[in-house]
XYZ file of C-alpha atoms in Angstrom:
470
model
C 97.281 72.308 172.007
C 100.206 72.926 174.518
C 98.788 74.297 177.813
C 101.385 76.729 179.429
C 102.422 75.771 182.685
C 100.940 78.401 185.232
C 102.881 77.189 187.906
C 105.222 80.213 189.380
C 108.913 79.524 189.439
C 111.636 81.622 190.790
C 115.357 81.773 190.030
C 117.811 83.081 192.568
C 119.279 86.204 191.281
C 123.125 86.644 191.012
C 123.211 90.111 191.985
C 121.251 91.531 195.084
C 118.895 94.346 194.018
C 118.423 97.242 196.222
C 115.052 96.158 197.284
C 116.479 93.241 199.203
C 118.753 95.225 201.347
C 118.739 93.692 204.812
C 117.447 90.450 203.611
C 119.166 86.996 203.436
C 118.297 85.882 200.249
C 119.469 82.541 200.570
C 117.709 82.111 203.745
C 114.541 83.596 201.960
C 114.631 80.734 199.276
C 114.689 78.168 201.888
C 111.718 79.809 203.306
C 109.846 79.991 199.859
C 110.647 76.368 199.062
C 109.018 75.528 202.570
C 106.029 77.925 201.789
C 105.333 76.310 198.407
C 105.181 72.940 199.949
C 103.047 74.045 202.507
C 100.772 75.514 199.916
C 100.567 72.223 197.955
C 99.866 70.136 201.227
C 97.200 72.635 202.399
C 95.117 73.103 199.141
C 94.403 69.745 197.674
C 90.854 70.850 196.396
C 92.275 74.016 194.865
C 94.788 71.777 193.130
C 92.232 69.316 191.657
C 90.096 72.314 190.422
C 93.254 73.743 188.890
C 94.070 70.864 186.940
C 90.512 70.451 185.834
C 90.394 74.143 184.696
C 93.623 73.556 182.587
C 91.664 71.507 180.138
C 89.269 74.445 178.820
C 90.404 77.500 180.349
C 93.103 79.563 178.750
C 95.896 79.500 181.473
C 93.823 77.463 183.530
C 91.974 80.565 184.892
C 88.784 82.870 183.938
C 91.261 85.650 183.637
C 95.079 85.271 183.042
C 95.745 87.714 185.955
C 94.573 85.171 188.212
C 97.893 83.409 187.865
C 99.738 86.417 189.082
C 99.595 85.516 192.801
C 102.908 83.597 192.954
C 101.283 80.417 194.097
C 102.116 76.710 192.556
C 98.515 76.472 191.248
C 95.854 78.687 191.268
C 93.814 79.182 194.440
C 90.063 78.494 194.064
C 87.438 80.611 196.244
C 84.294 78.847 197.477
C 82.816 81.884 198.673
C 83.564 85.423 200.041
C 81.383 87.287 202.793
C 82.451 90.689 204.295
C 86.265 90.934 205.130
C 86.656 87.162 204.545
C 87.231 84.695 201.717
C 86.796 81.045 202.186
C 88.852 78.938 199.691
C 87.840 75.333 198.163
C 89.781 73.744 200.998
C 87.771 75.396 203.695
C 90.404 77.946 204.634
C 88.965 81.357 206.114
C 91.353 84.084 204.768
C 91.405 87.447 206.071
C 90.918 89.455 202.856
C 93.006 92.932 202.718
C 92.882 92.498 198.687
C 89.221 92.759 198.074
C 89.242 92.042 194.402
C 91.746 94.791 194.155
C 89.165 97.412 195.020
C 86.202 95.834 193.529
C 84.947 94.624 196.930
C 86.310 97.877 198.968
C 83.211 98.101 201.015
C 83.310 94.372 201.547
C 81.997 91.170 199.662
C 78.366 90.948 199.146
C 77.200 94.154 201.445
C 73.891 93.599 202.800
C 72.099 96.527 201.040
C 73.386 95.563 197.617
C 72.625 91.990 198.041
C 69.133 92.888 198.823
C 68.723 95.086 195.919
C 69.892 92.635 193.692
C 67.405 90.036 195.007
C 64.617 92.503 194.642
C 65.640 93.180 191.323
C 66.202 89.432 190.181
C 62.596 88.755 189.502
C 61.813 92.259 187.778
C 64.083 92.062 184.847
C 67.774 92.308 184.307
C 68.171 94.606 181.119
C 65.621 96.410 178.882
C 67.928 99.167 177.347
C 65.468 101.391 178.743
C 65.722 103.865 181.871
C 64.690 103.236 185.376
C 63.834 105.188 188.459
C 67.062 103.881 189.912
C 69.107 105.700 187.191
C 67.784 109.145 188.309
C 68.608 108.576 191.865
C 72.023 107.121 190.870
C 72.681 110.497 188.859
C 71.506 112.522 191.798
C 73.587 110.890 194.374
C 76.682 111.247 191.810
C 76.238 114.590 191.162
C 75.818 115.775 194.801
C 78.856 113.514 196.026
C 81.506 114.669 193.213
C 80.213 118.005 191.992
C 79.734 117.347 188.358
C 76.192 117.724 187.054
C 75.967 114.889 184.293
C 76.726 111.232 184.149
C 76.586 108.389 182.158
C 77.307 104.500 182.982
C 79.418 101.579 181.467
C 80.075 98.126 182.479
C 83.998 98.825 183.533
C 86.225 101.531 184.220
C 88.100 100.583 181.434
C 85.033 101.530 179.249
C 84.331 104.629 181.316
C 87.656 106.048 180.424
C 87.480 105.149 176.868
C 84.172 106.873 176.522
C 85.102 109.918 178.292
C 88.033 110.423 176.444
C 86.086 109.687 173.051
C 83.464 112.502 174.514
C 86.367 115.074 174.978
C 88.110 114.454 171.683
C 84.623 115.073 170.064
C 83.749 118.202 172.166
C 87.302 119.876 171.862
C 88.337 118.869 168.361
C 91.723 118.157 169.675
C 93.236 114.557 169.462
C 95.845 113.959 172.140
C 95.533 112.432 175.500
C 98.091 113.185 177.972
C 98.761 110.372 180.584
C 101.570 110.077 183.378
C 104.411 107.545 183.409
C 103.574 104.339 184.828
C 99.905 104.899 184.917
C 97.177 102.262 184.376
C 93.544 103.141 183.439
C 92.018 99.962 182.651
C 92.937 98.278 179.413
C 91.684 101.417 177.227
C 94.716 101.259 174.730
C 95.555 104.724 174.542
C 97.082 104.818 177.912
C 99.643 102.045 177.394
C 102.566 104.428 176.676
C 105.411 104.782 178.835
C 108.795 106.981 179.216
C 111.919 105.228 178.527
C 115.038 107.215 179.094
C 112.803 110.273 178.258
C 111.238 109.104 175.383
C 107.487 107.870 174.619
C 107.428 104.133 174.105
C 104.438 101.865 173.492
C 104.262 99.269 176.301
C 105.626 96.168 174.975
C 103.135 94.154 177.138
C 100.193 95.160 175.066
C 99.176 92.214 173.024
C 97.849 92.642 169.410
C 98.081 96.402 169.164
C 98.781 97.248 165.411
C 98.324 101.169 165.610
C 101.001 103.664 166.846
C 99.845 104.675 170.154
C 102.512 107.687 170.458
C 100.921 109.542 167.749
C 97.953 110.608 169.872
C 99.191 109.829 173.438
C 101.608 112.252 175.499
C 103.058 110.923 178.471
C 105.191 113.028 181.064
C 106.104 111.800 184.687
C 103.797 112.720 187.695
C 104.757 115.817 189.858
C 106.963 117.142 186.851
C 104.985 120.531 186.646
C 107.680 121.825 183.919
C 107.264 118.530 181.860
C 103.544 119.166 182.221
C 103.428 122.485 180.912
C 105.689 121.921 178.123
C 103.452 119.056 176.854
C 100.223 121.344 177.285
C 101.923 124.277 175.433
C 101.957 122.353 172.366
C 97.986 123.435 172.449
C 96.867 119.798 171.020
C 96.001 118.186 174.249
C 92.199 117.131 174.617
C 92.326 115.975 178.315
C 94.622 114.930 181.053
C 93.426 111.440 182.293
C 94.918 111.043 185.615
C 94.534 108.991 188.975
C 94.742 111.988 191.565
C 97.250 109.836 193.479
C 98.910 107.036 191.281
C 98.327 103.497 192.445
C 98.956 100.724 189.896
C 102.707 100.890 189.746
C 103.072 101.260 193.388
C 101.590 104.317 195.220
C 102.815 107.841 194.029
C 101.528 110.504 196.140
C 101.120 114.112 194.798
C 103.678 116.509 196.111
C 102.357 119.427 198.081
C 100.868 122.048 195.792
C 101.010 119.870 192.760
C 97.470 119.678 191.868
C 96.688 123.124 192.468
C 99.295 124.375 190.043
C 98.721 121.412 187.571
C 95.166 122.182 187.313
C 95.936 125.888 186.637
C 98.228 124.780 183.515
C 95.445 122.283 182.423
C 93.032 125.367 182.290
C 95.545 127.764 180.984
C 96.214 125.817 177.741
C 92.708 124.474 177.104
C 92.944 121.000 177.962
C 90.531 119.366 180.059
C 91.110 117.240 183.560
C 89.690 113.591 184.079
C 89.923 112.265 187.494
C 89.945 108.394 187.472
C 88.845 107.739 191.049
C 88.399 103.991 190.881
C 91.243 103.471 193.305
C 91.294 106.685 195.196
C 87.740 106.474 196.335
C 89.447 104.703 199.437
C 90.128 108.409 200.381
C 86.565 109.061 201.416
C 82.983 108.824 200.146
C 83.793 111.675 197.650
C 86.932 110.414 196.528
C 90.381 112.402 196.761
C 88.530 114.821 194.431
C 86.447 116.079 197.425
C 88.977 115.439 200.014
C 91.645 117.442 198.225
C 89.227 120.146 196.648
C 90.123 119.442 193.120
C 87.924 120.474 190.426
C 88.226 118.114 187.421
C 86.161 118.405 184.278
C 85.230 115.018 184.223
C 85.336 111.868 186.713
C 85.345 108.153 186.307
C 84.731 105.469 188.853
C 84.526 101.753 188.480
C 84.745 98.772 190.605
C 83.507 99.686 193.878
C 80.406 102.037 192.694
C 78.219 98.946 192.663
C 79.332 97.041 195.462
C 81.312 94.646 193.293
C 78.774 94.377 190.480
C 80.208 94.778 187.306
C 79.497 98.617 186.470
C 81.077 101.929 186.037
C 79.998 105.725 185.775
C 81.364 108.836 184.573
C 80.405 112.290 184.888
C 81.382 115.794 183.433
C 80.686 119.390 184.166
C 77.610 120.958 182.500
C 79.787 122.987 180.146
C 81.590 119.738 178.779
C 78.099 118.213 178.702
C 77.088 120.809 176.375
C 79.973 120.403 174.334
C 79.535 116.682 173.888
C 75.595 117.213 173.093
C 76.780 119.643 170.578
C 79.220 117.350 169.034
C 76.601 114.164 168.858
C 74.004 116.319 167.320
C 76.471 117.598 164.617
C 77.800 114.278 163.895
C 76.203 112.284 160.971
C 73.503 109.588 162.351
C 74.774 105.994 163.535
C 76.692 104.365 166.088
C 78.626 106.995 168.150
C 81.173 104.080 169.382
C 80.200 104.970 172.933
C 78.235 102.397 175.110
C 77.030 98.833 174.807
C 73.661 97.465 174.896
C 74.251 96.292 178.905
C 75.242 99.748 179.650
C 73.087 101.113 182.396
C 71.234 97.829 182.866
C 68.579 97.362 185.397
C 70.513 95.023 187.910
C 73.547 97.250 187.853
C 71.261 100.441 188.557
C 69.881 98.616 191.299
C 72.946 97.893 192.865
C 74.603 101.272 192.390
C 71.651 103.035 193.998
C 72.187 100.449 197.077
C 75.943 100.884 197.215
C 75.774 104.939 196.877
C 73.147 105.525 199.371
C 73.362 102.860 202.057
C 77.135 101.686 201.575
C 79.631 104.175 200.426
C 78.783 106.397 203.363
C 80.624 108.666 205.623
C 79.789 106.291 208.442
C 81.567 103.601 206.591
C 84.732 105.544 206.346
C 84.547 106.547 209.891
C 85.105 103.028 210.661
C 87.633 101.992 208.137
C 90.033 104.885 208.066
C 91.109 104.581 211.904
C 91.820 100.703 210.756
C 93.916 101.839 208.006
C 95.822 104.036 210.160
C 96.374 101.019 212.737
C 97.611 99.102 209.752
C 99.977 101.589 208.492
C 101.556 102.375 211.677
C 101.711 98.472 212.562
C 103.571 97.966 209.111
C 105.921 100.910 209.868
C 106.762 99.293 213.225
C 107.618 96.016 211.669
C 109.887 97.797 209.110
C 111.765 99.444 212.072
C 112.091 96.577 214.252
C 113.838 94.598 211.257
C 115.712 97.597 210.233
C 114.625 97.632 206.750
C 115.027 100.159 204.307
C 111.245 100.360 203.290
C 108.461 102.718 203.721
C 104.655 102.880 203.731
C 102.402 105.066 201.659
C 98.749 105.564 202.359
C 95.705 107.391 200.838
C 92.655 106.643 202.905
C 91.774 103.058 203.520
C 94.398 102.024 200.836
C 97.905 101.216 202.451
C 101.255 99.953 200.722
C 104.797 99.036 201.833
C 107.331 99.603 199.415
C 110.920 98.612 199.087
C 112.641 102.218 199.323
C 113.333 104.401 202.222
C 111.389 107.217 200.800
C 108.168 107.164 198.671
C 108.618 107.423 194.902
C 107.843 110.578 193.407
C 106.755 109.404 189.864
C 106.227 106.374 187.910
C 109.965 105.828 186.812
C 111.146 105.558 190.605
C 107.727 103.286 191.621
C 108.773 101.011 188.790
C 112.266 100.860 189.747
C 111.488 99.416 193.265
C 108.996 96.925 192.169
C 110.454 93.302 193.017
C 108.218 90.534 191.726
C 110.200 87.830 193.321
C 110.036 89.429 196.732
C 106.479 90.449 196.479
C 105.249 86.970 195.683
C 107.405 85.333 198.277
C 105.840 87.742 200.856
C 102.305 87.114 199.722
C 102.579 83.565 199.789
C 103.988 83.657 202.992
C 100.994 85.564 204.061
C 98.457 83.516 202.288
C 99.781 80.427 204.057
C 99.058 82.247 207.368
C 95.456 83.135 206.534
C 95.892 86.482 205.118
C 95.583 87.716 201.494
C 96.933 91.264 200.116
C 96.885 92.021 196.409
C 99.066 90.097 194.097
C 100.309 93.287 192.316
C 103.102 95.372 194.857
C 102.077 95.357 198.314
C 98.669 96.873 198.549
C 96.113 96.273 201.169
C 92.892 97.606 201.832
C 90.421 97.584 204.862
C 86.713 97.330 204.389
C 83.580 97.905 206.504
C 83.613 94.445 207.983
C 87.293 94.538 208.768
C 88.113 94.628 212.430
C 91.106 95.400 214.507
C 91.657 91.587 215.212
C 91.823 91.366 211.296
C 94.768 93.707 211.235
C 96.504 92.255 214.086
C 96.338 88.974 212.162
C 97.966 90.482 209.120
C 100.701 92.179 211.317
C 101.282 88.958 212.920
C 101.746 87.054 209.486
C 103.865 89.813 208.210
C 106.283 89.856 211.451
C 106.631 85.947 211.064
C 107.166 86.128 207.320
C 109.906 89.048 207.868
C 111.589 87.283 210.648
C 112.242 84.277 208.407
C 113.856 86.228 205.726
C 115.836 89.202 207.216
C 119.505 88.772 207.811
C 120.038 87.023 211.023
């Protein structure tokens, strides 16, 4: 079998995209070549491990996304703790990626590690309930204001399950999402607007059914488009991040969610808030901070301190309708849940994370650091006179290649520049700082220090100084 070449290569563009205004791209290419050579020289152990993995791992990594970093070969990790990752060659990296939110409260948080150690000799999975499950349900209900909860192994599954429950409860088939959204790999959401026309996303591999039959897509922040879609009377639910984060951050316009919630309720649909990323806002997510009243809520990644698990909650009214739908259905598999759903290990991790880690005190530490980071990046952008902006939601900060923040998914997608992003990310990585490989998102965690933030800003200053017009 031929193994694909996973080494990232970049071809200089003939036309300068708007995202590169203020940059000397020829100078940037010289910088990139130097940084790639530096990466190779600094990471011989990762190189050897990458070559070994090519023999049996598809794309040479456990998950093909791990090739998205723009590095000459996959970086391999030895261990991670708190706000730091130590790679296979012994370099200690200040981590502002944090597992793309999975480790948002830091790697191996102490209370979660202790809970896992205690549970390790008491069983991992039995397909039976534990006391931990009751405590987790109580904590979630108090935190998010939704009475009933269920569990999943990932936010993808949680989104898939809540959509199924709502379709069953309402008798409606259609799902409404926002252009450019991402809610894990639930197939229903892979529909984009292209010139105003819903189109199934071409990157979705192996999909054989036409998703546009049951998925409606509109632009975020467009109330008129939302109302027109809802007025058809066949939308079961609107699945939305309160702030779009995966195509680059898109903040809601003032008053948008208040008006959107009224429209959703008026036309008999339900609102599902996917807080998997926007839990960065605070311990109750954007929902609590902005006073949203969703009918259901999904939270994955950080809810177990990085242990694979997720939750979804629903209002008492929706729960009653969901229970009735299950009782009215023929006996047999509902298509919801897996054998490992709600396993004992995950429940122990979630109990510790919700009661001891994801706390107001943690955010009291993280939020000021995120502000320090955001202001520092703004200062660098101003110093180098770049037409970029900084967007932020709680502990999540991002710099975007546009003078003003995008208002919807189309605008956010238009300013993505993979070549430029990878160049910056590689430069930061060689300087001991790691941010996400997807756009320019940065997270601070409970163990992040002011010195870590300054380290990132110093590294970014160095990178920008090497690629701007001299």
